[in-house]
PDB file of C-alpha atoms in Angstrom:
ATOM      1  CA  MET A  18      47.537 113.146 307.845  1.00  0.00           C
ATOM      2  CA  ASN A  19      46.463 110.012 309.669  1.00  0.00           C
ATOM      3  CA  GLU A  20      43.932 107.559 308.289  1.00  0.00           C
ATOM      4  CA  GLU A  21      41.037 109.088 310.208  1.00  0.00           C
ATOM      5  CA  GLU A  22      41.809 112.533 308.787  1.00  0.00           C
ATOM      6  CA  LEU A  23      42.151 111.095 305.292  1.00  0.00           C
ATOM      7  CA  LYS A  24      38.784 109.403 305.696  1.00  0.00           C
ATOM      8  CA  ARG A  25      37.175 112.737 306.501  1.00  0.00           C
ATOM      9  CA  VAL A  26      38.821 114.364 303.471  1.00  0.00           C
ATOM     10  CA  SER A  27      37.546 111.518 301.288  1.00  0.00           C
ATOM     11  CA  GLU A  28      33.976 112.427 302.185  1.00  0.00           C
ATOM     12  CA  ASN A  29      34.347 115.573 300.061  1.00  0.00           C
ATOM     13  CA  TYR A  30      34.721 113.495 296.891  1.00  0.00           C
ATOM     14  CA  ASP A  31      32.462 111.178 294.916  1.00  0.00           C
ATOM     15  CA  ALA A  32      33.494 107.522 295.229  1.00  0.00           C
ATOM     16  CA  PHE A  33      37.080 108.163 296.266  1.00  0.00           C
ATOM     17  CA  PHE A  34      39.009 107.075 299.360  1.00  0.00           C
ATOM     18  CA  PHE A  35      42.382 108.522 300.362  1.00  0.00           C
ATOM     19  CA  HIS A  36      44.980 106.186 301.883  1.00  0.00           C
ATOM     20  CA  PRO A  37      48.457 107.186 303.164  1.00  0.00           C
ATOM     21  CA  ASN A  38      49.975 105.633 300.010  1.00  0.00           C
ATOM     22  CA  THR A  39      47.434 107.016 297.535  1.00  0.00           C
ATOM     23  CA  TYR A  40      49.535 109.953 296.341  1.00  0.00           C
ATOM     24  CA  ARG A  41      52.665 107.855 295.826  1.00  0.00           C
ATOM     25  CA  CYS A  42      50.792 105.127 293.945  1.00  0.00           C
ATOM     26  CA  ALA A  43      48.990 107.667 291.761  1.00  0.00           C
ATOM     27  CA  ARG A  44      52.282 109.370 290.871  1.00  0.00           C
ATOM     28  CA  LEU A  45      53.772 106.003 289.921  1.00  0.00           C
ATOM     29  CA  ALA A  46      50.762 105.318 287.688  1.00  0.00           C
ATOM     30  CA  VAL A  47      51.209 108.629 285.880  1.00  0.00           C
ATOM     31  CA  GLY A  48      54.951 108.076 285.566  1.00  0.00           C
ATOM     32  CA  ALA A  49      54.542 104.605 284.093  1.00  0.00           C
ATOM     33  CA  THR A  50      52.006 105.945 281.604  1.00  0.00           C
ATOM     34  CA  LEU A  51      54.334 108.742 280.471  1.00  0.00           C
ATOM     35  CA  GLN A  52      57.222 106.292 280.216  1.00  0.00           C
ATOM     36  CA  LEU A  53      55.121 104.212 277.836  1.00  0.00           C
ATOM     37  CA  VAL A  54      54.313 107.296 275.740  1.00  0.00           C
ATOM     38  CA  ASP A  55      58.027 108.096 275.525  1.00  0.00           C
ATOM     39  CA  SER A  56      58.833 104.538 274.482  1.00  0.00           C
ATOM     40  CA  VAL A  57      56.237 104.535 271.708  1.00  0.00           C
ATOM     41  CA  MET A  58      56.916 108.056 270.432  1.00  0.00           C
ATOM     42  CA  SER A  59      60.698 107.580 270.435  1.00  0.00           C
ATOM     43  CA  GLY A  60      60.445 104.343 268.497  1.00  0.00           C
ATOM     44  CA  LYS A  61      61.875 102.168 271.265  1.00  0.00           C
ATOM     45  CA  GLY A  62      58.623 100.255 271.218  1.00  0.00           C
ATOM     46  CA  ARG A  63      55.880 100.244 268.624  1.00  0.00           C
ATOM     47  CA  ASN A  64      53.157  99.893 271.227  1.00  0.00           C
ATOM     48  CA  GLY A  65      52.668  98.816 274.820  1.00  0.00           C
ATOM     49  CA  MET A  66      50.478  98.479 277.866  1.00  0.00           C
ATOM     50  CA  ALA A  67      50.814 100.191 281.245  1.00  0.00           C
ATOM     51  CA  LEU A  68      49.472  97.987 284.050  1.00  0.00           C
ATOM     52  CA  VAL A  69      48.805 100.739 286.547  1.00  0.00           C
ATOM     53  CA  ARG A  70      46.694 101.427 289.595  1.00  0.00           C
ATOM     54  CA  PRO A  71      44.909 103.596 290.558  1.00  0.00           C
ATOM     55  CA  PRO A  72      42.949 104.179 287.340  1.00  0.00           C
ATOM     56  CA  GLY A  73      42.356 107.689 286.051  1.00  0.00           C
ATOM     57  CA  HIS A  74      39.517 108.367 283.630  1.00  0.00           C
ATOM     58  CA  HIS A  75      37.040 109.740 286.200  1.00  0.00           C
ATOM     59  CA  SER A  76      39.525 112.248 287.610  1.00  0.00           C
ATOM     60  CA  GLN A  77      38.902 115.862 286.624  1.00  0.00           C
ATOM     61  CA  ARG A  78      41.189 118.885 286.451  1.00  0.00           C
ATOM     62  CA  ASN A  79      40.625 119.818 290.080  1.00  0.00           C
ATOM     63  CA  ALA A  80      38.908 116.838 291.707  1.00  0.00           C
ATOM     64  CA  ALA A  81      39.516 113.168 292.430  1.00  0.00           C
ATOM     65  CA  ASN A  82      36.567 110.992 291.484  1.00  0.00           C
ATOM     66  CA  GLY A  83      35.540 107.367 291.128  1.00  0.00           C
ATOM     67  CA  PHE A  84      38.695 105.630 292.432  1.00  0.00           C
ATOM     68  CA  CYS A  85      40.811 108.033 290.326  1.00  0.00           C
ATOM     69  CA  LEU A  86      43.233 110.661 291.669  1.00  0.00           C
ATOM     70  CA  PHE A  87      45.145 111.702 288.532  1.00  0.00           C
ATOM     71  CA  ASN A  88      43.795 111.226 285.018  1.00  0.00           C
ATOM     72  CA  ASN A  89      46.623 109.108 283.619  1.00  0.00           C
ATOM     73  CA  VAL A  90      45.368 109.084 280.028  1.00  0.00           C
ATOM     74  CA  ALA A  91      44.520 112.796 279.902  1.00  0.00           C
ATOM     75  CA  ILE A  92      47.943 113.661 281.313  1.00  0.00           C
ATOM     76  CA  ALA A  93      49.528 111.366 278.723  1.00  0.00           C
ATOM     77  CA  ALA A  94      47.679 113.104 275.890  1.00  0.00           C
ATOM     78  CA  GLU A  95      48.705 116.569 277.072  1.00  0.00           C
ATOM     79  CA  TYR A  96      52.270 115.342 277.565  1.00  0.00           C
ATOM     80  CA  ALA A  97      52.398 113.935 274.035  1.00  0.00           C
ATOM     81  CA  LYS A  98      51.127 117.213 272.607  1.00  0.00           C
ATOM     82  CA  LEU A  99      53.658 119.292 274.519  1.00  0.00           C
ATOM     83  CA  LYS A 100      56.737 117.076 274.166  1.00  0.00           C
ATOM     84  CA  TYR A 101      56.197 115.668 270.679  1.00  0.00           C
ATOM     85  CA  GLY A 102      54.083 118.382 269.079  1.00  0.00           C
ATOM     86  CA  LEU A 103      51.196 116.063 268.277  1.00  0.00           C
ATOM     87  CA  GLN A 104      48.080 117.657 266.829  1.00  0.00           C
ATOM     88  CA  ARG A 105      45.719 114.659 266.671  1.00  0.00           C
ATOM     89  CA  ILE A 106      45.349 112.153 269.497  1.00  0.00           C
ATOM     90  CA  LEU A 107      42.661 109.482 269.736  1.00  0.00           C
ATOM     91  CA  ILE A 108      41.476 108.284 273.147  1.00  0.00           C
ATOM     92  CA  VAL A 109      39.324 105.139 273.181  1.00  0.00           C
ATOM     93  CA  ASP A 110      37.648 104.390 276.508  1.00  0.00           C
ATOM     94  CA  TRP A 111      36.205 100.875 276.600  1.00  0.00           C
ATOM     95  CA  ASP A 112      35.749 100.815 280.377  1.00  0.00           C
ATOM     96  CA  VAL A 113      32.142 100.114 281.379  1.00  0.00           C
ATOM     97  CA  HIS A 114      31.884 103.469 283.171  1.00  0.00           C
ATOM     98  CA  HIS A 115      31.853 106.787 281.366  1.00  0.00           C
ATOM     99  CA  GLY A 116      35.182 108.582 281.691  1.00  0.00           C
ATOM    100  CA  GLN A 117      33.529 111.891 282.445  1.00  0.00           C
ATOM    101  CA  GLY A 118      36.817 113.322 283.707  1.00  0.00           C
ATOM    102  CA  THR A 119      38.479 112.806 280.336  1.00  0.00           C
ATOM    103  CA  GLN A 120      35.431 114.249 278.587  1.00  0.00           C
ATOM    104  CA  TYR A 121      35.441 117.390 280.727  1.00  0.00           C
ATOM    105  CA  ILE A 122      39.158 117.933 280.129  1.00  0.00           C
ATOM    106  CA  PHE A 123      38.996 117.688 276.330  1.00  0.00           C
ATOM    107  CA  GLU A 124      35.414 118.615 275.401  1.00  0.00           C
ATOM    108  CA  GLU A 125      36.542 121.925 273.858  1.00  0.00           C
ATOM    109  CA  ASP A 126      39.744 120.552 272.315  1.00  0.00           C
ATOM    110  CA  PRO A 127      39.640 119.484 268.635  1.00  0.00           C
ATOM    111  CA  SER A 128      43.129 117.979 268.876  1.00  0.00           C
ATOM    112  CA  VAL A 129      41.798 115.095 270.987  1.00  0.00           C
ATOM    113  CA  LEU A 130      39.076 112.758 269.733  1.00  0.00           C
ATOM    114  CA  TYR A 131      37.497 111.021 272.728  1.00  0.00           C
ATOM    115  CA  PHE A 132      35.319 107.931 272.279  1.00  0.00           C
ATOM    116  CA  SER A 133      33.617 106.208 275.195  1.00  0.00           C
ATOM    117  CA  TRP A 134      31.102 103.431 275.380  1.00  0.00           C
ATOM    118  CA  HIS A 135      29.616 102.881 278.794  1.00  0.00           C
ATOM    119  CA  ARG A 136      26.793 101.341 280.732  1.00  0.00           C
ATOM    120  CA  TYR A 137      24.207 104.107 280.989  1.00  0.00           C
ATOM    121  CA  GLU A 138      20.699 102.662 281.305  1.00  0.00           C
ATOM    122  CA  HIS A 139      19.079 105.993 280.532  1.00  0.00           C
ATOM    123  CA  GLN A 140      21.151 107.817 283.167  1.00  0.00           C
ATOM    124  CA  GLU A 141      20.489 105.261 285.931  1.00  0.00           C
ATOM    125  CA  PHE A 142      24.047 103.896 286.106  1.00  0.00           C
ATOM    126  CA  TRP A 143      26.900 105.782 287.803  1.00  0.00           C
ATOM    127  CA  PRO A 144      28.056 108.498 287.225  1.00  0.00           C
ATOM    128  CA  SER A 145      24.446 109.117 286.099  1.00  0.00           C
ATOM    129  CA  LEU A 146      25.157 112.258 284.092  1.00  0.00           C
ATOM    130  CA  LYS A 147      23.128 113.807 281.285  1.00  0.00           C
ATOM    131  CA  GLU A 148      26.395 114.654 279.561  1.00  0.00           C
ATOM    132  CA  SER A 149      27.216 110.950 279.284  1.00  0.00           C
ATOM    133  CA  ASP A 150      24.496 110.530 276.657  1.00  0.00           C
ATOM    134  CA  TYR A 151      25.002 110.376 272.895  1.00  0.00           C
ATOM    135  CA  ASP A 152      24.057 114.017 272.313  1.00  0.00           C
ATOM    136  CA  ALA A 153      27.046 115.343 274.280  1.00  0.00           C
ATOM    137  CA  VAL A 154      29.254 115.902 271.229  1.00  0.00           C
ATOM    138  CA  GLY A 155      31.697 118.456 272.639  1.00  0.00           C
ATOM    139  CA  LEU A 156      31.703 122.205 273.093  1.00  0.00           C
ATOM    140  CA  GLY A 157      32.876 125.125 270.961  1.00  0.00           C
ATOM    141  CA  LYS A 158      35.745 124.100 268.697  1.00  0.00           C
ATOM    142  CA  GLY A 159      35.526 120.640 270.216  1.00  0.00           C
ATOM    143  CA  LYS A 160      32.096 119.844 268.758  1.00  0.00           C
ATOM    144  CA  GLY A 161      32.206 116.478 267.070  1.00  0.00           C
ATOM    145  CA  PHE A 162      35.299 115.357 268.949  1.00  0.00           C
ATOM    146  CA  ASN A 163      33.490 113.860 271.939  1.00  0.00           C
ATOM    147  CA  ILE A 164      31.684 110.623 271.103  1.00  0.00           C
ATOM    148  CA  ASN A 165      29.568 108.904 273.747  1.00  0.00           C
ATOM    149  CA  LEU A 166      27.959 105.559 273.001  1.00  0.00           C
ATOM    150  CA  PRO A 167      25.631 104.765 275.918  1.00  0.00           C
ATOM    151  CA  TRP A 168      24.588 101.174 276.548  1.00  0.00           C
ATOM    152  CA  ASN A 169      21.020 101.302 277.834  1.00  0.00           C
ATOM    153  CA  LYS A 170      20.857  97.690 278.986  1.00  0.00           C
ATOM    154  CA  VAL A 171      23.261  95.193 280.503  1.00  0.00           C
ATOM    155  CA  GLY A 172      24.422  92.027 278.771  1.00  0.00           C
ATOM    156  CA  MET A 173      26.133  93.643 275.781  1.00  0.00           C
ATOM    157  CA  GLY A 174      28.416  91.160 274.087  1.00  0.00           C
ATOM    158  CA  ASN A 175      31.041  90.696 271.405  1.00  0.00           C
ATOM    159  CA  SER A 176      28.724  91.528 268.509  1.00  0.00           C
ATOM    160  CA  ASP A 177      27.618  94.784 270.130  1.00  0.00           C
ATOM    161  CA  TYR A 178      31.193  95.912 270.781  1.00  0.00           C
ATOM    162  CA  LEU A 179      32.301  95.028 267.264  1.00  0.00           C
ATOM    163  CA  ALA A 180      29.299  96.818 265.753  1.00  0.00           C
ATOM    164  CA  ALA A 181      30.196  99.934 267.740  1.00  0.00           C
ATOM    165  CA  PHE A 182      33.720  99.819 266.341  1.00  0.00           C
ATOM    166  CA  PHE A 183      32.671  99.108 262.750  1.00  0.00           C
ATOM    167  CA  HIS A 184      29.839 101.619 262.520  1.00  0.00           C
ATOM    168  CA  VAL A 185      30.965 104.461 264.773  1.00  0.00           C
ATOM    169  CA  LEU A 186      34.537 104.486 266.026  1.00  0.00           C
ATOM    170  CA  LEU A 187      36.583 103.199 263.106  1.00  0.00           C
ATOM    171  CA  PRO A 188      34.994 105.344 260.370  1.00  0.00           C
ATOM    172  CA  VAL A 189      35.535 108.466 262.467  1.00  0.00           C
ATOM    173  CA  ALA A 190      38.995 107.438 263.652  1.00  0.00           C
ATOM    174  CA  PHE A 191      40.303 106.825 260.141  1.00  0.00           C
ATOM    175  CA  GLU A 192      38.922 110.174 259.029  1.00  0.00           C
ATOM    176  CA  PHE A 193      40.504 111.864 262.065  1.00  0.00           C
ATOM    177  CA  ASP A 194      43.838 110.157 261.254  1.00  0.00           C
ATOM    178  CA  PRO A 195      45.451 110.263 264.715  1.00  0.00           C
ATOM    179  CA  GLU A 196      49.170 110.516 265.313  1.00  0.00           C
ATOM    180  CA  LEU A 197      48.835 108.533 268.545  1.00  0.00           C
ATOM    181  CA  ALA A 198      46.094 106.289 269.925  1.00  0.00           C
ATOM    182  CA  ILE A 199      45.594 105.793 273.660  1.00  0.00           C
ATOM    183  CA  VAL A 200      43.183 103.326 275.242  1.00  0.00           C
ATOM    184  CA  SER A 201      41.529 103.800 278.615  1.00  0.00           C
ATOM    185  CA  SER A 202      41.462 100.051 278.959  1.00  0.00           C
ATOM    186  CA  GLY A 203      38.881  99.088 281.550  1.00  0.00           C
ATOM    187  CA  TYR A 204      37.927  95.424 281.626  1.00  0.00           C
ATOM    188  CA  ASP A 205      34.863  95.849 283.804  1.00  0.00           C
ATOM    189  CA  SER A 206      33.164  95.859 280.395  1.00  0.00           C
ATOM    190  CA  GLY A 207      34.048  92.157 280.107  1.00  0.00           C
ATOM    191  CA  ILE A 208      32.107  89.044 280.986  1.00  0.00           C
ATOM    192  CA  GLY A 209      31.706  88.189 284.651  1.00  0.00           C
ATOM    193  CA  ASP A 210      32.485  91.618 286.027  1.00  0.00           C
ATOM    194  CA  PRO A 211      30.041  92.555 288.803  1.00  0.00           C
ATOM    195  CA  GLU A 212      30.235  96.268 287.964  1.00  0.00           C
ATOM    196  CA  GLY A 213      29.505  96.043 284.274  1.00  0.00           C
ATOM    197  CA  GLN A 214      27.295  92.959 283.975  1.00  0.00           C
ATOM    198  CA  MET A 215      28.276  92.657 280.317  1.00  0.00           C
ATOM    199  CA  ASN A 216      28.916  89.494 278.287  1.00  0.00           C
ATOM    200  CA  ALA A 217      31.909  90.405 276.112  1.00  0.00           C
ATOM    201  CA  THR A 218      34.529  87.645 276.186  1.00  0.00           C
ATOM    202  CA  PRO A 219      38.298  88.193 276.530  1.00  0.00           C
ATOM    203  CA  GLU A 220      38.749  87.327 272.857  1.00  0.00           C
ATOM    204  CA  VAL A 221      36.924  90.449 271.705  1.00  0.00           C
ATOM    205  CA  PHE A 222      39.543  92.679 273.326  1.00  0.00           C
ATOM    206  CA  ALA A 223      42.157  91.085 271.075  1.00  0.00           C
ATOM    207  CA  HIS A 224      40.108  92.122 268.055  1.00  0.00           C
ATOM    208  CA  LEU A 225      39.485  95.646 269.351  1.00  0.00           C
ATOM    209  CA  THR A 226      43.207  96.045 269.982  1.00  0.00           C
ATOM    210  CA  HIS A 227      44.040  94.736 266.514  1.00  0.00           C
ATOM    211  CA  PHE A 228      41.748  97.290 264.871  1.00  0.00           C
ATOM    212  CA  LEU A 229      43.310 100.161 266.811  1.00  0.00           C
ATOM    213  CA  MET A 230      46.797  99.006 265.807  1.00  0.00           C
ATOM    214  CA  GLN A 231      45.914  99.965 262.227  1.00  0.00           C
ATOM    215  CA  LEU A 232      45.772 103.632 263.256  1.00  0.00           C
ATOM    216  CA  ALA A 233      48.562 106.151 263.935  1.00  0.00           C
ATOM    217  CA  ASN A 234      51.145 103.967 262.189  1.00  0.00           C
ATOM    218  CA  GLY A 235      50.682 101.467 264.981  1.00  0.00           C
ATOM    219  CA  LYS A 236      51.514 103.897 267.789  1.00  0.00           C
ATOM    220  CA  LEU A 237      49.194 102.568 270.488  1.00  0.00           C
ATOM    221  CA  CYS A 238      49.382 103.012 274.264  1.00  0.00           C
ATOM    222  CA  VAL A 239      46.989 100.878 276.312  1.00  0.00           C
ATOM    223  CA  ILE A 240      46.487 102.109 279.886  1.00  0.00           C
ATOM    224  CA  LEU A 241      44.707  99.963 282.465  1.00  0.00           C
ATOM    225  CA  GLU A 242      41.565 101.405 284.013  1.00  0.00           C
ATOM    226  CA  GLY A 243      38.883  99.312 285.768  1.00  0.00           C
ATOM    227  CA  GLY A 244      38.351  95.572 286.076  1.00  0.00           C
ATOM    228  CA  TYR A 245      37.053  93.754 289.155  1.00  0.00           C
ATOM    229  CA  HIS A 246      36.634  90.096 288.171  1.00  0.00           C
ATOM    230  CA  LEU A 247      40.108  88.605 288.467  1.00  0.00           C
ATOM    231  CA  LYS A 248      39.727  85.777 285.948  1.00  0.00           C
ATOM    232  CA  SER A 249      38.034  87.926 283.327  1.00  0.00           C
ATOM    233  CA  LEU A 250      40.508  90.764 283.934  1.00  0.00           C
ATOM    234  CA  ALA A 251      43.551  88.493 283.652  1.00  0.00           C
ATOM    235  CA  GLU A 252      42.376  86.769 280.484  1.00  0.00           C
ATOM    236  CA  SER A 253      41.341  90.032 278.820  1.00  0.00           C
ATOM    237  CA  VAL A 254      44.662  91.708 279.622  1.00  0.00           C
ATOM    238  CA  CYS A 255      46.461  88.638 278.282  1.00  0.00           C
ATOM    239  CA  MET A 256      44.505  88.795 275.024  1.00  0.00           C
ATOM    240  CA  THR A 257      45.304  92.487 274.673  1.00  0.00           C
ATOM    241  CA  VAL A 258      49.031  92.053 275.285  1.00  0.00           C
ATOM    242  CA  LYS A 259      49.330  89.038 272.979  1.00  0.00           C
ATOM    243  CA  THR A 260      47.776  91.104 270.202  1.00  0.00           C
ATOM    244  CA  LEU A 261      50.142  94.011 270.865  1.00  0.00           C
ATOM    245  CA  LEU A 262      53.013  91.520 270.543  1.00  0.00           C
ATOM    246  CA  GLY A 263      51.771  90.441 267.128  1.00  0.00           C
ATOM    247  CA  ASP A 264      50.019  87.160 267.883  1.00  0.00           C
ATOM    248  CA  PRO A 265      47.114  86.323 265.569  1.00  0.00           C
ATOM    249  CA  VAL A 266      43.745  87.204 267.027  1.00  0.00           C
ATOM    250  CA  PRO A 267      41.589  84.294 268.217  1.00  0.00           C
ATOM    251  CA  GLN A 268      38.372  83.292 266.541  1.00  0.00           C
ATOM    252  CA  ILE A 269      35.151  84.692 267.970  1.00  0.00           C
ATOM    253  CA  THR A 270      32.179  82.352 267.990  1.00  0.00           C
ATOM    254  CA  GLY A 271      28.519  82.760 268.852  1.00  0.00           C
ATOM    255  CA  GLU A 272      25.845  85.284 267.896  1.00  0.00           C
ATOM    256  CA  MET A 273      27.322  88.034 265.727  1.00  0.00           C
ATOM    257  CA  ALA A 274      24.310  90.307 265.239  1.00  0.00           C
ATOM    258  CA  PRO A 275      24.084  93.268 267.645  1.00  0.00           C
ATOM    259  CA  CYS A 276      21.039  93.447 269.891  1.00  0.00           C
ATOM    260  CA  LEU A 277      18.267  95.954 269.208  1.00  0.00           C
ATOM    261  CA  SER A 278      19.268  98.191 272.108  1.00  0.00           C
ATOM    262  CA  ALA A 279      22.837  98.394 270.808  1.00  0.00           C
ATOM    263  CA  VAL A 280      21.602  99.186 267.294  1.00  0.00           C
ATOM    264  CA  GLU A 281      19.450 102.000 268.666  1.00  0.00           C
ATOM    265  CA  SER A 282      22.417 103.493 270.518  1.00  0.00           C
ATOM    266  CA  ILE A 283      24.621 103.204 267.436  1.00  0.00           C
ATOM    267  CA  GLN A 284      21.992 104.875 265.264  1.00  0.00           C
ATOM    268  CA  ASN A 285      21.654 107.732 267.753  1.00  0.00           C
ATOM    269  CA  VAL A 286      25.399 108.315 267.876  1.00  0.00           C
ATOM    270  CA  ARG A 287      25.755 108.260 264.100  1.00  0.00           C
ATOM    271  CA  ALA A 288      22.906 110.759 263.734  1.00  0.00           C
ATOM    272  CA  ALA A 289      24.393 113.075 266.363  1.00  0.00           C
ATOM    273  CA  HIS A 290      27.813 113.075 264.684  1.00  0.00           C
ATOM    274  CA  LYS A 291      26.886 113.108 260.994  1.00  0.00           C
ATOM    275  CA  PRO A 292      27.259 116.908 260.862  1.00  0.00           C
ATOM    276  CA  TYR A 293      30.903 116.565 261.871  1.00  0.00           C
ATOM    277  CA  TRP A 294      32.194 113.438 260.083  1.00  0.00           C
ATOM    278  CA  LYS A 295      31.659 112.811 256.376  1.00  0.00           C
ATOM    279  CA  TRP A 296      32.271 109.064 256.698  1.00  0.00           C
ATOM    280  CA  LEU A 297      29.156 108.812 258.866  1.00  0.00           C
ATOM    281  CA  THR A 298      27.019 110.244 256.065  1.00  0.00           C
ATOM    282  CA  TYR A 299      27.649 107.163 253.923  1.00  0.00           C
ATOM    283  CA  GLU A 300      25.096 104.421 254.433  1.00  0.00           C
ATOM    284  CA  GLY A 301      26.638 101.666 252.298  1.00  0.00           C
ATOM    285  CA  ASN A 302      27.363  98.682 254.506  1.00  0.00           C
ATOM    286  CA  PHE A 303      25.528 100.300 257.417  1.00  0.00           C
ATOM    287  CA  SER A 304      22.111  99.927 255.810  1.00  0.00           C
ATOM    288  CA  PHE A 305      21.332  96.902 257.978  1.00  0.00           C
ATOM    289  CA  LEU A 306      21.012  99.246 260.955  1.00  0.00           C
ATOM    290  CA  LYS A 307      17.851 100.741 259.474  1.00  0.00           C
ATOM    291  CA  GLN A 308      16.320  97.320 259.057  1.00  0.00           C
ATOM    292  CA  MET A 309      16.584  96.266 262.693  1.00  0.00           C
TER     293      MET A 309
END
């Protein structure tokens, strides 16, 4: 097909443009992701990062979407289950957009725990789906294994991201006890990115990576998703890779209390998932949430 024909085909999809090299590039992205899974699962490498394009987390089983042709992370999870017999895989999506494609693929699958935080603004921000809200917990046997943490305002920063990890993701993840952790690693959730409009600094991604390295005996695959501010993207990727290599995490300075909007979202998610995760029923150190 020529470029004009590809342009017409692209009109059938939401936020996706086909180029003559799209298919080849997308196959290379999937291949690199699977190669990383093989390296980690075989013990050749304890962890790693796949710097791939195009991204994948919006892609669905039968439709390209949102710059994504193949869902690299979802394919990697299915591949790991089939080739290595894994029964518990954690996917953490810290891209600023909801990975609705990944959610749709695994929403009935209790072998995959999917966690996504994303700019939502009460369904005003793309992909503007009701099922991106906190009460979309999964379907059938997959109830409780789909965790959405919607950010309902821009400007979320380091303290908000860390609070989400401490009070939602990590308690559930340790209870789930994954055999492999995969990150849909979008850095449009970082400071300066025009898509996300968030304030999280590159240093926080080092800390998030460090926390995830404590799971699955350190088996962690980080797969690049979005990121559209070159300086912020480069520095955030660098922080992530340095942490994977074992460098000490940098100090985070500034305000460390989450904002009220973040606290509200965290409370909503915890309430929605308490029926499924016993660690979320314990108040303990989380009591400050009720006081804000």
